[in-house]
Every structure is written in structure tokens, then in C-alpha cells.
Amino acid sequence: MATRVRPSSKRCAVIGGSGFLGRHLVERLVDRGYTVSVFDIRQAYELPGVTFHLGDLCDKQALLSALKEVSVVFHCASPAPGSDDRSLFQRVNVDGTRTVIQACLEAGVQKLVLTSSASVVFEGTDIKNGKEDLPYAKKPIDYYTATKIQQEKLVLEACSKEKGFLTVAIRPHGIFGPRDPQLVPILVDSARRGKMKFIIGDGSNLVDFTYVENVVHGHILAAEHLKADSPLCAQAYHITNDEPVRFWDFMSQVLVGLGYSAPRLHLPYALVYGLSLLLWLITLVLRPLVQIKPTFTPMRVALAGTHHYYSCARAKQDLGYRPPVSLQEAITRTVESYPHLRQGA
Ligand SMILES: NC(=O)C1=CN([C@@H]2O[C@H](COP(=O)(O)OP(=O)(O)OC[C@H]3O[C@@H](n4cnc5c(N)ncnc54)[C@H](OP(=O)(O)O)[C@@H]3O)[C@@H](O)[C@H]2O)C=CC1
Ligand SMILES: CC(C)CCC[C@@H](C)[C@H]1CC[C@H]2C3=C(CC[C@]12C)[C@@]1(C)CCC(=O)C[C@@H]1CC3
């Protein structure tokens, strides 16, 4: 009878390891002595000690070859939140995550750490110091969020001590840092097109922005603390910088740091939200004729004009989590990492 080789606990796979968060996670795992397999639809870099497996996570056979002798899987792949492609989100985040779980079970993986999102509870209205026991959003703000909810449920429900398969979900919020393709580039693009003159609402709304290395730290703590007798099994954990900041102060600091002017003029939230909805409807109607990508989508306006910050007390208690990099240091490092996005560059 063939004996199954017991996977080393230092052998892991990162699904989505070519992406922004995934690559930072891979780099940290390698520093900590892990052997890492990356599974992604693209290869973005090369790193000693890292093996790349290219494929779509909806393809179980492709996944299985990447998960051989792997004990921990980090699943941080997703289509970009800005995409409006409902069927893509369903296929990758929901059906694909089912496939990931199935492949993990077949390959004898012991732990699955999902990158979920704090937004799974966000409906476009204020959340102040939200805890993990808030109900999932009944009316999620977009397809991305709707499928992140389903994805998280699938992963947490798959946790089985009997099968020796343990799962946990990390819920970061507003990840930023070097190489982020989203937050800073979108902000700078909007500034360059003269669209960052206005503050939506009175500007007092508090939001979590989380430095990518802190998010990585939360993932690794979760993987290392996840044991059959630990409270982590089938739980979700907010991972933030634990320093909520005024949304518009954060944006202004990044903009000014890169040489652009901070927004100053105020516009009423309800007006901008209403206009963004109208614009969204117009783009839907015109879609067969012309593709328009509005800057101020209803989702972005809701995120820019409401409070949404979350408690990470549960992560502190169960994981011993403390954000290693402060918000100020994180902003400084981020601004320095984008010389090509500076005003005039
Ligand atoms: N960025 C943020 O502020 C937040 C992100 N999250 C979550 O964190 C995770 C990582 O996000 P982030 O690093 O920003 O995203 P990225 O888009 O940078 O990384 C995701 C990676 O997954 C890849 N991928 C997409 N679809 C598939 C597929 N079908 N099979 C294999 N690989 C695939 C992407 O390839 P390609 O680029 O070619 O699509 C990309 O390399 C996501 O799950 C996201 O939902 C949660 C909270 C906040
Ligand atoms: C044009 C401006 C009003 C806004 C520019 C910045 C935005 C691009 C970002 C501000 C908050 C960010 C955010 C996300 C994406 C980028 C922002 C909208 C997420 C939607 C990414 C995926 C998640 O899981 C939740 C994030 C919330 C915050």
C-alpha cells in the first residue's frame, strides 16, 4: 500500500501569489523559511525558493499539481473589485473557491487561510468599530462584495476537525502599500484628470486603511495559530491598522506626498451618490454601444462618504495580532514607493 508523505508544515501554496497582497505574502513566507508554491493565472516575478504553477483556480487538476505535499494554502486570488463582470466574480470567487476546497481535501491540505474582506458586512451605510459578529450584508454594494460573502461562507463551512481540514478567514480593509495597482494609482489618475478637487460629505468620516505588511502578518499569524483545539477554526478575523483615519485626510496625505493638491471643496454626499447612481445607469444603458468607466462609481462614493472601520480585538486576543507598521510610517513608505506617480514625473 502506498504511504502518503506527510506534508511539511513549512510547505505552503499561495493562490493569487502574483497579485499585490499575494506577492508580499510570498516574500514574507520565504523570509520565514517556508517553501512556497504560487498558483496564479500569471507569473509576475521570480524569487528563489518559489515555484510557479500557472493556471485558473477553477481547474481542479491544475490546482492539484500545485498542492502536492502542501500543508497550508493561502487563497488570495480574486478578480479586481473594480470589474463589473458579474459572471466572472461568480465563476472565480464562488465556483472557483468550491474547487479550491475540493482540491485541498483531495491533496490532503491541512489548513486553508482565505483572504476575505471586511466589506462583507458593508451595505453603504456607517459602520463604526464593527465586530466580526455583524451579519453579512443583505444588500451588498456590488457583485464583488456579494461573491466575497458567498466565498467566505463556503470556506468557513468547509472546516472539519474530523477530516483534519481547518479553515479561517482574514478580513482586511482598504489594503495599501508598494506595488498596489488600485488605491494610489486610481487616486493619482483622478487627480491628474482634475477630479480630486471635492470632498464628498463633511469629510469627518473615519475609515480603516491597512498597510499590506500588516495584512500579511495577520495571515501568517492565522496560519500558525490555526489548530484543531484553537478558537480560530471556522472563524473570521478583521485585520486592520487599528488606527481609523478620516478618509479625506488619508487621501490628502497621499496626494500631497506625491505633489498634488488636496481636495478642498465640499459636496453633499446625497447629491454625489445620486449622480453616481444616475451615471452608472447611463453606462449600463449605453454599454452595447460604448464602454464608459466612471471614476465616481456608487461603490467608491459610498466608501468615500461613510464611516467604515472595524475592531480587530478578536485578532488581538486569539492571534496576538498587533499591526507592526504604523499608519504614518506606512503612508511614508507607500508615497516613496511611487516615484513614477509623482506630479510632473
Ligand atoms: N485590495 C484591497 O484593498 C482588498 C483586497 N481584499 C482581497 O485580497 C485579495 C488579494 O487582493 P489584491 O492583492 O488586491 O488583488 P490582485 O488583483 O492584485 O491579486 C489577485 C491575483 O489573483 C489572480 N487571479 C485572478 N483570477 C484568478 C483565477 N481565476 N485563477 C488564478 N488566479 C487568479 C490575479 O490575476 P490577474 O491580475 O491577472 O487578474 C492576481 O494575480 C483578494 O481576495 C481581495 O478580494 C480584501 C480586502 C481589501
Ligand atoms: C476617486 C476617489 C473618490 C476614490 C479613490 C480611492 C479608491 C480607489 C479606494 C478608496 C477605498 C478603497 C477600497 C477598495 C478599493 C479601492 C478604494 C475604493 C476596496 C473596495 C477593495 C476591495 C475590498 O475588499 C474592500 C476595499 C474597500 C476600500
mmCIF file of C-alpha atoms and ligand atoms in Angstrom, residues 16 18-21 40-42 55-57 76-78 92 115-117 144 148 172 174-175 182, ligand 1:
data_model
loop_
_atom_site.group_PDB
_atom_site.id
_atom_site.type_symbol
_atom_site.label_atom_id
_atom_site.label_comp_id
_atom_site.label_asym_id
_atom_site.label_seq_id
_atom_site.Cartn_x
_atom_site.Cartn_y
_atom_site.Cartn_z
ATOM 1 C CA GLY A 16 -3.125 34.560 -6.244
ATOM 2 C CA SER A 18 1.385 37.016 -8.310
ATOM 3 C CA GLY A 19 -1.025 39.718 -7.128
ATOM 4 C CA PHE A 20 -0.419 42.707 -4.865
ATOM 5 C CA LEU A 21 -1.143 41.104 -1.493
ATOM 6 C CA ASP A 40 -1.913 32.148 -10.370
ATOM 7 C CA ILE A 41 -3.122 32.857 -13.892
ATOM 8 C CA ARG A 42 0.037 34.892 -14.471
ATOM 9 C CA GLY A 55 -3.494 28.018 -14.201
ATOM 10 C CA ASP A 56 -7.038 29.016 -13.440
ATOM 11 C CA LEU A 57 -8.201 28.169 -9.925
ATOM 12 C CA CYS A 76 -5.936 35.391 -2.029
ATOM 13 C CA ALA A 77 -6.978 35.363 -5.682
ATOM 14 C CA SER A 78 -9.956 37.361 -6.903
ATOM 15 C CA VAL A 92 -13.879 32.681 -9.726
ATOM 16 C CA THR A 115 -8.388 36.405 2.236
ATOM 17 C CA SER A 116 -11.934 37.631 2.664
ATOM 18 C CA SER A 117 -12.824 41.308 3.140
ATOM 19 C CA TYR A 144 -17.566 41.711 -5.833
ATOM 20 C CA LYS A 148 -16.880 37.583 -1.268
ATOM 21 C CA PRO A 172 -8.615 43.085 5.729
ATOM 22 C CA GLY A 174 -8.503 49.100 2.341
ATOM 23 C CA ILE A 175 -5.127 47.460 1.723
ATOM 24 C CA GLN A 182 -5.503 50.067 -7.172
HETATM 25 N N1 LIG B 1 -7.015 45.389 -2.192
HETATM 26 C C1 LIG B 1 -7.823 45.587 -1.157
HETATM 27 O O1 LIG B 1 -7.991 46.706 -0.665
HETATM 28 C C2 LIG B 1 -8.524 44.415 -0.548
HETATM 29 C C3 LIG B 1 -8.417 43.141 -1.081
HETATM 30 N N2 LIG B 1 -9.039 42.085 -0.474
HETATM 31 C C4 LIG B 1 -8.859 40.739 -1.001
HETATM 32 O O2 LIG B 1 -7.478 40.424 -1.012
HETATM 33 C C5 LIG B 1 -7.177 39.506 -2.049
HETATM 34 C C6 LIG B 1 -5.977 39.995 -2.824
HETATM 35 O O3 LIG B 1 -6.279 41.259 -3.398
HETATM 36 P P1 LIG B 1 -5.209 42.047 -4.261
HETATM 37 O O4 LIG B 1 -3.849 41.523 -3.964
HETATM 38 O O5 LIG B 1 -5.528 43.474 -4.093
HETATM 39 O O6 LIG B 1 -5.649 41.585 -5.731
HETATM 40 P P2 LIG B 1 -4.774 41.375 -7.044
HETATM 41 O O7 LIG B 1 -5.698 41.523 -8.199
HETATM 42 O O8 LIG B 1 -3.539 42.210 -7.016
HETATM 43 O O9 LIG B 1 -4.316 39.852 -6.915
HETATM 44 C C7 LIG B 1 -5.133 38.768 -7.200
HETATM 45 C C8 LIG B 1 -4.338 37.766 -8.045
HETATM 46 O O10 LIG B 1 -5.195 36.644 -8.349
HETATM 47 C C9 LIG B 1 -5.107 36.392 -9.739
HETATM 48 N N3 LIG B 1 -6.306 35.712 -10.215
HETATM 49 C C10 LIG B 1 -7.494 36.276 -10.555
HETATM 50 N N4 LIG B 1 -8.338 35.340 -11.010
HETATM 51 C C11 LIG B 1 -7.684 34.151 -10.944
HETATM 52 C C12 LIG B 1 -8.026 32.821 -11.291
HETATM 53 N N5 LIG B 1 -9.205 32.513 -11.821
HETATM 54 N N6 LIG B 1 -7.121 31.837 -11.093
HETATM 55 C C13 LIG B 1 -5.886 32.127 -10.602
HETATM 56 N N7 LIG B 1 -5.507 33.378 -10.257
HETATM 57 C C14 LIG B 1 -6.391 34.376 -10.436
HETATM 58 C C15 LIG B 1 -4.940 37.772 -10.344
HETATM 59 O O11 LIG B 1 -4.511 37.728 -11.690
HETATM 60 P P3 LIG B 1 -4.942 38.980 -12.642
HETATM 61 O O12 LIG B 1 -4.279 40.185 -12.068
HETATM 62 O O13 LIG B 1 -4.426 38.587 -13.990
HETATM 63 O O14 LIG B 1 -6.441 39.060 -12.565
HETATM 64 C C16 LIG B 1 -3.898 38.357 -9.397
HETATM 65 O O15 LIG B 1 -2.596 37.942 -9.727
HETATM 66 C C17 LIG B 1 -8.461 39.352 -2.859
HETATM 67 O O16 LIG B 1 -9.104 38.160 -2.463
HETATM 68 C C18 LIG B 1 -9.304 40.542 -2.449
HETATM 69 O O17 LIG B 1 -10.673 40.223 -2.512
HETATM 70 C C19 LIG B 1 -9.753 42.254 0.670
HETATM 71 C C20 LIG B 1 -9.891 43.479 1.238
HETATM 72 C C21 LIG B 1 -9.311 44.665 0.662
#
